[in-house]
PDB file of C-alpha atoms in Angstrom:
ATOM      1  CA  ILE A   1     129.730 139.841 167.451  1.00  0.00           C
ATOM      2  CA  LEU A   2     133.415 139.999 164.708  1.00  0.00           C
ATOM      3  CA  ASP A   3     133.281 143.861 165.758  1.00  0.00           C
ATOM      4  CA  THR A   4     132.751 143.549 169.317  1.00  0.00           C
ATOM      5  CA  VAL A   5     135.747 140.965 169.093  1.00  0.00           C
ATOM      6  CA  LYS A   6     138.188 142.847 167.669  1.00  0.00           C
ATOM      7  CA  GLU A   7     137.140 146.088 169.369  1.00  0.00           C
ATOM      8  CA  THR A   8     137.706 144.753 173.134  1.00  0.00           C
ATOM      9  CA  GLY A   9     141.198 141.862 172.073  1.00  0.00           C
ATOM     10  CA  ASN A  10     138.449 139.219 173.639  1.00  0.00           C
ATOM     11  CA  ASP A  11     138.231 135.787 172.318  1.00  0.00           C
ATOM     12  CA  CYS A  12     134.958 134.578 171.116  1.00  0.00           C
ATOM     13  CA  ILE A  13     134.932 130.119 171.892  1.00  0.00           C
ATOM     14  CA  VAL A  14     131.399 129.103 169.182  1.00  0.00           C
ATOM     15  CA  THR A  15     130.453 125.794 170.383  1.00  0.00           C
ATOM     16  CA  PHE A  16     130.047 124.212 166.931  1.00  0.00           C
ATOM     17  CA  ASN A  17     129.431 120.767 168.656  1.00  0.00           C
ATOM     18  CA  TYR A  18     129.262 118.339 165.620  1.00  0.00           C
ATOM     19  CA  ARG A  19     132.965 118.729 165.305  1.00  0.00           C
ATOM     20  CA  TYR A  20     133.822 116.890 167.945  1.00  0.00           C
ATOM     21  CA  SER A  21     131.574 113.588 167.483  1.00  0.00           C
ATOM     22  CA  PRO A  22     134.316 110.784 167.025  1.00  0.00           C
ATOM     23  CA  TYR A  23     133.135 109.375 163.669  1.00  0.00           C
ATOM     24  CA  ARG A  24     132.909 113.182 162.666  1.00  0.00           C
ATOM     25  CA  ALA A  25     136.962 113.845 163.726  1.00  0.00           C
ATOM     26  CA  LYS A  26     137.780 110.623 161.188  1.00  0.00           C
ATOM     27  CA  LEU A  27     136.342 112.320 158.344  1.00  0.00           C
ATOM     28  CA  LYS A  28     138.623 115.535 159.251  1.00  0.00           C
ATOM     29  CA  GLU A  29     141.831 112.542 159.669  1.00  0.00           C
ATOM     30  CA  LEU A  30     141.310 110.854 157.316  1.00  0.00           C
ATOM     31  CA  LEU A  31     141.344 114.473 154.865  1.00  0.00           C
ATOM     32  CA  GLN A  32     143.663 116.374 156.907  1.00  0.00           C
ATOM     33  CA  GLU A  33     146.316 113.060 155.689  1.00  0.00           C
ATOM     34  CA  GLU A  34     145.163 113.447 152.306  1.00  0.00           C
ATOM     35  CA  THR A  35     143.697 109.902 152.918  1.00  0.00           C
ATOM     36  CA  ILE A  36     141.831 110.766 149.062  1.00  0.00           C
ATOM     37  CA  GLY A  37     145.070 113.302 148.200  1.00  0.00           C
ATOM     38  CA  LYS A  38     143.379 116.318 146.746  1.00  0.00           C
ATOM     39  CA  ILE A  39     139.999 117.374 147.656  1.00  0.00           C
ATOM     40  CA  THR A  40     137.992 118.631 145.311  1.00  0.00           C
ATOM     41  CA  MET A  41     134.579 118.136 146.033  1.00  0.00           C
ATOM     42  CA  VAL A  42     131.398 117.243 148.054  1.00  0.00           C
ATOM     43  CA  ASP A  43     127.951 116.010 148.192  1.00  0.00           C
ATOM     44  CA  PHE A  44     126.125 116.195 151.087  1.00  0.00           C
ATOM     45  CA  HIS A  45     122.231 115.718 152.310  1.00  0.00           C
ATOM     46  CA  TRP A  46     120.852 115.859 155.458  1.00  0.00           C
ATOM     47  CA  TYR A  47     117.468 114.495 156.479  1.00  0.00           C
ATOM     48  CA  LEU A  48     115.363 114.822 159.132  1.00  0.00           C
ATOM     49  CA  ASP A  49     113.030 113.282 160.042  1.00  0.00           C
ATOM     50  CA  THR A  50     108.582 113.226 160.555  1.00  0.00           C
ATOM     51  CA  SER A  51     109.536 114.231 163.914  1.00  0.00           C
ATOM     52  CA  HIS A  52     112.808 116.206 164.883  1.00  0.00           C
ATOM     53  CA  GLY A  53     111.963 117.741 161.107  1.00  0.00           C
ATOM     54  CA  ALA A  54     108.267 118.835 161.872  1.00  0.00           C
ATOM     55  CA  ASP A  55     108.250 120.778 164.813  1.00  0.00           C
ATOM     56  CA  TYR A  56     110.312 123.306 163.743  1.00  0.00           C
ATOM     57  CA  PHE A  57     106.999 123.835 161.160  1.00  0.00           C
ATOM     58  CA  ARG A  58     104.769 124.233 164.250  1.00  0.00           C
ATOM     59  CA  ARG A  59     108.059 126.310 166.840  1.00  0.00           C
ATOM     60  CA  TRP A  60     108.308 130.144 166.260  1.00  0.00           C
ATOM     61  CA  HIS A  61     111.461 128.790 163.678  1.00  0.00           C
ATOM     62  CA  ARG A  62     108.366 128.889 160.921  1.00  0.00           C
ATOM     63  CA  GLU A  63     108.739 132.409 160.655  1.00  0.00           C
ATOM     64  CA  ALA A  64     111.055 133.714 158.805  1.00  0.00           C
ATOM     65  CA  SER A  65     111.620 136.873 160.362  1.00  0.00           C
ATOM     66  CA  LYS A  66     112.678 134.865 163.684  1.00  0.00           C
ATOM     67  CA  SER A  67     114.737 132.500 162.768  1.00  0.00           C
ATOM     68  CA  GLY A  68     116.419 132.985 159.329  1.00  0.00           C
ATOM     69  CA  THR A  69     114.860 129.787 157.797  1.00  0.00           C
ATOM     70  CA  LEU A  70     116.394 126.577 158.772  1.00  0.00           C
ATOM     71  CA  LEU A  71     119.280 126.477 156.400  1.00  0.00           C
ATOM     72  CA  VAL A  72     120.633 129.718 159.278  1.00  0.00           C
ATOM     73  CA  HIS A  73     119.088 127.826 162.300  1.00  0.00           C
ATOM     74  CA  LYS A  74     119.423 124.262 161.372  1.00  0.00           C
ATOM     75  CA  ALA A  75     121.868 124.421 158.266  1.00  0.00           C
ATOM     76  CA  THR A  76     124.782 126.115 159.678  1.00  0.00           C
ATOM     77  CA  HIS A  77     126.367 122.842 161.733  1.00  0.00           C
ATOM     78  CA  HIS A  78     126.553 121.517 158.680  1.00  0.00           C
ATOM     79  CA  PHE A  79     128.182 124.400 156.153  1.00  0.00           C
ATOM     80  CA  ASP A  80     130.725 124.393 160.070  1.00  0.00           C
ATOM     81  CA  LEU A  81     131.412 120.926 159.112  1.00  0.00           C
ATOM     82  CA  VAL A  82     132.048 121.213 155.481  1.00  0.00           C
ATOM     83  CA  ASN A  83     134.193 124.644 156.172  1.00  0.00           C
ATOM     84  CA  TRP A  84     135.557 122.845 158.766  1.00  0.00           C
ATOM     85  CA  TRP A  85     136.444 119.575 157.404  1.00  0.00           C
ATOM     86  CA  LEU A  86     138.000 120.893 153.760  1.00  0.00           C
ATOM     87  CA  ALA A  87     139.870 124.024 155.572  1.00  0.00           C
ATOM     88  CA  ALA A  88     138.515 126.396 153.781  1.00  0.00           C
ATOM     89  CA  ARG A  89     136.321 128.762 153.587  1.00  0.00           C
ATOM     90  CA  PRO A  90     133.369 129.993 151.063  1.00  0.00           C
ATOM     91  CA  VAL A  91     133.660 132.596 148.713  1.00  0.00           C
ATOM     92  CA  ALA A  92     130.423 131.611 146.347  1.00  0.00           C
ATOM     93  CA  VAL A  93     127.016 130.006 147.170  1.00  0.00           C
ATOM     94  CA  ALA A  94     123.892 129.700 145.196  1.00  0.00           C
ATOM     95  CA  ALA A  95     119.857 128.134 146.609  1.00  0.00           C
ATOM     96  CA  PHE A  96     117.029 127.436 146.693  1.00  0.00           C
ATOM     97  CA  GLY A  97     114.113 126.947 149.570  1.00  0.00           C
ATOM     98  CA  ALA A  98     110.261 125.296 148.725  1.00  0.00           C
ATOM     99  CA  ASN A  99     107.451 125.090 151.179  1.00  0.00           C
ATOM    100  CA  SER A 100     106.870 121.089 149.561  1.00  0.00           C
ATOM    101  CA  PHE A 101     105.239 119.268 152.370  1.00  0.00           C
ATOM    102  CA  TYR A 102     104.304 121.256 154.907  1.00  0.00           C
ATOM    103  CA  ASN A 103     101.706 122.768 154.022  1.00  0.00           C
ATOM    104  CA  PRO A 104      97.659 122.764 152.793  1.00  0.00           C
ATOM    105  CA  SER A 105      97.807 121.206 150.382  1.00  0.00           C
ATOM    106  CA  THR A 106      99.121 118.272 152.332  1.00  0.00           C
ATOM    107  CA  SER A 107      96.508 117.867 154.401  1.00  0.00           C
ATOM    108  CA  PRO A 108      93.529 119.520 156.290  1.00  0.00           C
ATOM    109  CA  TYR A 109      94.701 122.282 158.797  1.00  0.00           C
ATOM    110  CA  SER A 110      93.685 124.265 162.019  1.00  0.00           C
ATOM    111  CA  THR A 111      95.551 127.446 164.132  1.00  0.00           C
ATOM    112  CA  ARG A 112      96.759 124.539 166.779  1.00  0.00           C
ATOM    113  CA  CYS A 113      96.586 120.867 168.188  1.00  0.00           C
ATOM    114  CA  LYS A 114      94.877 121.414 171.230  1.00  0.00           C
ATOM    115  CA  THR A 115      91.333 122.938 169.450  1.00  0.00           C
ATOM    116  CA  CYS A 116      91.997 120.908 166.040  1.00  0.00           C
ATOM    117  CA  PRO A 117      89.171 118.362 165.067  1.00  0.00           C
ATOM    118  CA  ARG A 118      91.533 116.136 163.386  1.00  0.00           C
ATOM    119  CA  THR A 119      93.264 114.764 167.019  1.00  0.00           C
ATOM    120  CA  SER A 120      93.047 111.231 165.792  1.00  0.00           C
ATOM    121  CA  GLU A 121      93.795 110.699 162.513  1.00  0.00           C
ATOM    122  CA  CYS A 122      95.979 113.403 162.334  1.00  0.00           C
ATOM    123  CA  ARG A 123      99.530 111.968 162.478  1.00  0.00           C
ATOM    124  CA  PHE A 124     101.365 115.053 163.328  1.00  0.00           C
ATOM    125  CA  PHE A 125      98.880 115.533 166.690  1.00  0.00           C
ATOM    126  CA  MET A 126     101.119 117.222 169.535  1.00  0.00           C
ATOM    127  CA  ASN A 127      99.497 116.838 172.909  1.00  0.00           C
ATOM    128  CA  LEU A 128     100.401 119.030 175.766  1.00  0.00           C
ATOM    129  CA  GLU A 129      98.365 118.029 178.467  1.00  0.00           C
ATOM    130  CA  LYS A 130     100.020 113.929 177.949  1.00  0.00           C
ATOM    131  CA  ASN A 131     104.021 116.341 178.833  1.00  0.00           C
ATOM    132  CA  ASP A 132     104.304 117.382 182.328  1.00  0.00           C
ATOM    133  CA  HIS A 133     107.498 119.199 181.432  1.00  0.00           C
ATOM    134  CA  LEU A 134     105.596 121.355 177.961  1.00  0.00           C
ATOM    135  CA  LYS A 135     102.423 121.251 179.709  1.00  0.00           C
ATOM    136  CA  ALA A 136     103.905 123.897 182.455  1.00  0.00           C
ATOM    137  CA  LEU A 137     106.287 125.712 179.840  1.00  0.00           C
ATOM    138  CA  TYR A 138     103.430 126.840 177.483  1.00  0.00           C
ATOM    139  CA  LEU A 139     100.861 125.510 178.298  1.00  0.00           C
ATOM    140  CA  ASP A 140     100.336 126.587 181.842  1.00  0.00           C
ATOM    141  CA  ALA A 141     102.283 130.616 180.327  1.00  0.00           C
ATOM    142  CA  GLU A 142     100.300 130.989 177.453  1.00  0.00           C
ATOM    143  CA  ALA A 143      98.152 134.126 179.714  1.00  0.00           C
ATOM    144  CA  GLU A 144     101.265 135.029 180.420  1.00  0.00           C
ATOM    145  CA  ASP A 145     102.985 135.388 176.516  1.00  0.00           C
ATOM    146  CA  GLY A 146     100.010 134.191 174.436  1.00  0.00           C
ATOM    147  CA  TYR A 147     102.633 131.345 172.481  1.00  0.00           C
ATOM    148  CA  PHE A 148     101.442 128.510 171.215  1.00  0.00           C
ATOM    149  CA  ARG A 149     104.132 125.386 170.651  1.00  0.00           C
ATOM    150  CA  ASP A 150     101.680 123.227 168.948  1.00  0.00           C
ATOM    151  CA  ARG A 151     101.071 124.777 166.317  1.00  0.00           C
ATOM    152  CA  CYS A 152     100.138 123.318 162.968  1.00  0.00           C
ATOM    153  CA  VAL A 153     102.375 122.108 160.908  1.00  0.00           C
ATOM    154  CA  PHE A 154     100.087 122.551 157.780  1.00  0.00           C
ATOM    155  CA  SER A 155      99.136 126.329 158.544  1.00  0.00           C
ATOM    156  CA  PRO A 156      99.508 128.571 155.469  1.00  0.00           C
ATOM    157  CA  GLU A 157     100.497 130.696 157.570  1.00  0.00           C
ATOM    158  CA  ILE A 158     104.196 129.020 157.497  1.00  0.00           C
ATOM    159  CA  ASN A 159     107.244 130.872 155.413  1.00  0.00           C
ATOM    160  CA  ILE A 160     109.913 128.411 156.042  1.00  0.00           C
ATOM    161  CA  TRP A 161     111.015 125.814 153.735  1.00  0.00           C
ATOM    162  CA  ASP A 162     111.068 122.483 153.695  1.00  0.00           C
ATOM    163  CA  THR A 163     112.698 121.425 151.445  1.00  0.00           C
ATOM    164  CA  GLU A 164     116.665 123.082 150.751  1.00  0.00           C
ATOM    165  CA  THR A 165     119.227 122.814 148.250  1.00  0.00           C
ATOM    166  CA  LEU A 166     122.708 124.499 147.138  1.00  0.00           C
ATOM    167  CA  ILE A 167     126.279 124.675 145.696  1.00  0.00           C
ATOM    168  CA  VAL A 168     128.976 126.890 147.468  1.00  0.00           C
ATOM    169  CA  ARG A 169     132.194 127.320 145.542  1.00  0.00           C
ATOM    170  CA  TYR A 170     135.677 127.542 148.216  1.00  0.00           C
ATOM    171  CA  ASP A 171     137.999 130.200 148.084  1.00  0.00           C
ATOM    172  CA  GLN A 172     140.580 126.530 147.337  1.00  0.00           C
ATOM    173  CA  GLY A 173     138.484 125.451 144.204  1.00  0.00           C
ATOM    174  CA  GLN A 174     135.843 122.397 146.095  1.00  0.00           C
ATOM    175  CA  LEU A 175     132.398 122.289 144.832  1.00  0.00           C
ATOM    176  CA  LEU A 176     129.821 121.734 147.372  1.00  0.00           C
ATOM    177  CA  SER A 177     126.573 120.403 146.669  1.00  0.00           C
ATOM    178  CA  TYR A 178     123.957 119.846 149.739  1.00  0.00           C
ATOM    179  CA  SER A 179     120.087 119.050 150.637  1.00  0.00           C
ATOM    180  CA  LEU A 180     117.859 119.329 153.891  1.00  0.00           C
ATOM    181  CA  TYR A 181     114.509 117.829 153.998  1.00  0.00           C
ATOM    182  CA  ASN A 182     112.300 117.978 156.486  1.00  0.00           C
ATOM    183  CA  TYR A 183     109.673 114.992 156.044  1.00  0.00           C
ATOM    184  CA  ALA A 184     112.268 111.970 155.631  1.00  0.00           C
ATOM    185  CA  PRO A 185     111.116 108.330 157.370  1.00  0.00           C
ATOM    186  CA  TYR A 186     114.330 108.635 159.051  1.00  0.00           C
ATOM    187  CA  GLU A 187     116.633 110.625 160.857  1.00  0.00           C
ATOM    188  CA  GLY A 188     121.316 112.077 159.096  1.00  0.00           C
ATOM    189  CA  TYR A 189     122.924 112.195 157.194  1.00  0.00           C
ATOM    190  CA  ARG A 190     124.914 110.741 153.468  1.00  0.00           C
ATOM    191  CA  ILE A 191     128.205 113.221 152.453  1.00  0.00           C
ATOM    192  CA  ALA A 192     130.903 111.956 150.601  1.00  0.00           C
ATOM    193  CA  PHE A 193     134.059 113.786 149.870  1.00  0.00           C
ATOM    194  CA  VAL A 194     135.870 113.714 145.905  1.00  0.00           C
ATOM    195  CA  GLY A 195     140.009 113.540 145.385  1.00  0.00           C
ATOM    196  CA  THR A 196     142.275 113.323 143.623  1.00  0.00           C
ATOM    197  CA  LYS A 197     143.432 110.157 144.822  1.00  0.00           C
ATOM    198  CA  GLY A 198     139.335 108.061 145.022  1.00  0.00           C
ATOM    199  CA  ARG A 199     136.445 108.586 147.946  1.00  0.00           C
ATOM    200  CA  ILE A 200     134.970 109.147 150.910  1.00  0.00           C
ATOM    201  CA  GLU A 201     131.246 108.182 152.050  1.00  0.00           C
ATOM    202  CA  GLN A 202     130.176 108.084 155.088  1.00  0.00           C
ATOM    203  CA  GLU A 203     126.059 107.751 155.879  1.00  0.00           C
ATOM    204  CA  VAL A 204     124.905 108.179 159.229  1.00  0.00           C
ATOM    205  CA  ILE A 205     121.426 106.905 160.657  1.00  0.00           C
ATOM    206  CA  GLU A 206     120.817 109.009 163.958  1.00  0.00           C
ATOM    207  CA  ALA A 207     117.194 107.829 164.446  1.00  0.00           C
ATOM    208  CA  ALA A 208     114.785 105.548 162.844  1.00  0.00           C
ATOM    209  CA  TYR A 209     110.803 104.730 163.171  1.00  0.00           C
ATOM    210  CA  VAL A 210     110.959 101.108 164.197  1.00  0.00           C
ATOM    211  CA  LYS A 211     108.603  98.223 163.438  1.00  0.00           C
ATOM    212  CA  THR A 212     108.192  97.086 167.096  1.00  0.00           C
ATOM    213  CA  GLU A 213     105.073  94.763 169.311  1.00  0.00           C
ATOM    214  CA  LYS A 214     103.897  98.663 170.690  1.00  0.00           C
ATOM    215  CA  GLY A 215     103.543 100.141 167.086  1.00  0.00           C
ATOM    216  CA  VAL A 216     106.405 101.815 165.240  1.00  0.00           C
ATOM    217  CA  VAL A 217     108.332 104.093 167.488  1.00  0.00           C
ATOM    218  CA  ARG A 218     111.011 106.831 166.600  1.00  0.00           C
ATOM    219  CA  LYS A 219     114.062 105.098 168.313  1.00  0.00           C
ATOM    220  CA  GLY A 220     117.757 106.787 168.135  1.00  0.00           C
ATOM    221  CA  ILE A 221     119.994 103.980 166.562  1.00  0.00           C
ATOM    222  CA  GLY A 222     123.588 105.938 165.955  1.00  0.00           C
ATOM    223  CA  ALA A 223     123.846 103.245 162.199  1.00  0.00           C
ATOM    224  CA  VAL A 224     127.236 105.253 160.654  1.00  0.00           C
ATOM    225  CA  LYS A 225     129.307 103.736 158.136  1.00  0.00           C
ATOM    226  CA  THR A 226     132.393 105.569 156.601  1.00  0.00           C
ATOM    227  CA  MET A 227     134.217 104.084 153.428  1.00  0.00           C
ATOM    228  CA  VAL A 228     137.086 104.613 151.762  1.00  0.00           C
ATOM    229  CA  TYR A 229     137.728 103.820 147.978  1.00  0.00           C
ATOM    230  CA  PRO A 230     140.781 104.274 146.562  1.00  0.00           C
ATOM    231  CA  LEU A 231     141.691 105.152 143.135  1.00  0.00           C
ATOM    232  CA  PHE A 232     142.932 101.860 141.892  1.00  0.00           C
ATOM    233  CA  ALA A 233     142.960  99.523 144.921  1.00  0.00           C
ATOM    234  CA  GLU A 234     140.764  97.753 147.236  1.00  0.00           C
ATOM    235  CA  PRO A 235     138.003  99.507 149.600  1.00  0.00           C
ATOM    236  CA  TYR A 236     137.805  99.424 152.645  1.00  0.00           C
ATOM    237  CA  GLU A 237     136.192 100.065 155.386  1.00  0.00           C
ATOM    238  CA  VAL A 238     136.700 102.798 158.533  1.00  0.00           C
ATOM    239  CA  PRO A 239     135.123 101.548 161.712  1.00  0.00           C
ATOM    240  CA  ALA A 240     132.772 103.765 163.885  1.00  0.00           C
ATOM    241  CA  GLU A 241     134.646 104.829 167.550  1.00  0.00           C
ATOM    242  CA  GLN A 242     131.926 103.623 170.075  1.00  0.00           C
ATOM    243  CA  HIS A 243     130.621 107.026 171.239  1.00  0.00           C
ATOM    244  CA  THR A 244     127.663 108.565 174.137  1.00  0.00           C
ATOM    245  CA  GLY A 245     126.424 111.377 174.671  1.00  0.00           C
ATOM    246  CA  ASP A 246     123.919 113.340 172.568  1.00  0.00           C
ATOM    247  CA  HIS A 247     125.308 114.800 169.241  1.00  0.00           C
ATOM    248  CA  GLY A 248     126.445 111.451 168.484  1.00  0.00           C
ATOM    249  CA  GLY A 249     129.153 111.724 171.304  1.00  0.00           C
ATOM    250  CA  GLY A 250     130.369 115.695 170.728  1.00  0.00           C
ATOM    251  CA  ASP A 251     128.932 117.803 173.365  1.00  0.00           C
ATOM    252  CA  PRO A 252     130.843 115.772 176.340  1.00  0.00           C
ATOM    253  CA  ARG A 253     134.052 115.999 174.394  1.00  0.00           C
ATOM    254  CA  MET A 254     133.396 119.699 173.429  1.00  0.00           C
ATOM    255  CA  LEU A 255     132.446 120.369 177.157  1.00  0.00           C
ATOM    256  CA  ARG A 256     136.660 118.932 178.003  1.00  0.00           C
ATOM    257  CA  GLU A 257     137.462 120.692 175.621  1.00  0.00           C
ATOM    258  CA  LEU A 258     136.547 123.777 177.129  1.00  0.00           C
ATOM    259  CA  PHE A 259     137.174 124.008 180.689  1.00  0.00           C
ATOM    260  CA  ALA A 260     139.976 121.381 180.836  1.00  0.00           C
ATOM    261  CA  THR A 261     141.799 123.535 183.378  1.00  0.00           C
ATOM    262  CA  LYS A 262     145.424 121.604 180.770  1.00  0.00           C
ATOM    263  CA  GLN A 263     144.195 122.052 177.807  1.00  0.00           C
ATOM    264  CA  GLU A 264     145.655 118.922 174.893  1.00  0.00           C
ATOM    265  CA  GLY A 265     146.599 119.912 171.608  1.00  0.00           C
ATOM    266  CA  ASN A 266     144.540 120.855 169.023  1.00  0.00           C
ATOM    267  CA  VAL A 267     145.303 118.978 166.248  1.00  0.00           C
ATOM    268  CA  LEU A 268     142.466 118.510 164.551  1.00  0.00           C
ATOM    269  CA  HIS A 269     141.423 121.955 164.503  1.00  0.00           C
ATOM    270  CA  GLN A 270     138.174 120.887 166.251  1.00  0.00           C
ATOM    271  CA  GLN A 271     137.306 124.412 169.001  1.00  0.00           C
ATOM    272  CA  ALA A 272     135.795 126.968 166.316  1.00  0.00           C
ATOM    273  CA  THR A 273     135.899 130.671 166.945  1.00  0.00           C
ATOM    274  CA  SER A 274     133.785 134.092 165.753  1.00  0.00           C
ATOM    275  CA  PHE A 275     134.976 133.932 162.668  1.00  0.00           C
ATOM    276  CA  ASP A 276     133.912 130.642 161.950  1.00  0.00           C
ATOM    277  CA  GLY A 277     130.447 131.142 163.345  1.00  0.00           C
ATOM    278  CA  ALA A 278     130.552 133.141 161.074  1.00  0.00           C
ATOM    279  CA  MET A 279     131.660 131.921 157.606  1.00  0.00           C
ATOM    280  CA  SER A 280     128.988 129.155 158.625  1.00  0.00           C
ATOM    281  CA  ILE A 281     126.328 131.816 158.396  1.00  0.00           C
ATOM    282  CA  LEU A 282     127.212 133.530 154.899  1.00  0.00           C
TER     283      LEU A 282
END
C-alpha cells in the first residue's frame, strides 16, 4: 500500500473511526493542551466480552494465517489511538499471547454448534436457524463455499490468542503497557496517561450483561468517565459529550469529514493516512 501511494502520488485515507468518537477526541484535546504536562507513560487495557469477544473464535479470525491474530485484526485500532493521542511513532515492541479460555480444557468441544450434542447446556451455543439474516448468508450457502459460521469456540484447531499483553517504546520516549482479553464479563476499556504534571484516566463501558425480567441480556450502556488528577491540586471530572451512532459516535463524524464538500480545520488531526495505518500494524 505504501509503495502504491508513492508510485501513484495519490492519497490514501485510512478510516480509523475510533479517532472520531467525542470522548476519545476529548482525550486528544486534553493531551494536546498539555493538561498534565509531558506524557511519559500510558497504561491501556481493553476488554471484549463473551458475546463479541467469543465470536472471533467461531469465524475465520481463529486462524492466525488469515487474521494475523487479534493483535492485528482488533488491536490495530487501539494502537492507532495511542499513536494518535501521543502524536508519536512506536520504535520498539515486545509481546506475549496465550490461549487461556477458548480451548478444550475449558469445555468439551464439537466441530460446530449445529451438530453439537450439548446445545442445551452450552452458554456459547449459536443457532443460525433462528436468525434469518445469518441463515441466508451462511447456513444456506454452505454447499457453495463450505464455510461454517458456527464453529466451536473451544476447538483445538484455534491457533490465535485470547489473552495478550505487550509493551511499547515510542520515538519521544513514552512507554506503553497494553492488554487485551476476549472473555470479559463486560466490554470496554480503561486507560491512564501519566504526565509530568499529573494523570488522566478514562473508563468506558461499551456493553455489559444486565439482569432484566427476561433474564440476563447484553446491552450497550455507553458509560464514560474521564478524570483529571493534577499534581498538587484537586482532581476533576471532564463531562462526556453525548454521542449517537456506531463506534462511540465516531462513524457519523468520520463520514461527515470524508464526504464533506468543504473541509473544516483538522485541529485534532483525526483523518488518518496510509502511514498511520502502517504504524498501527507495526
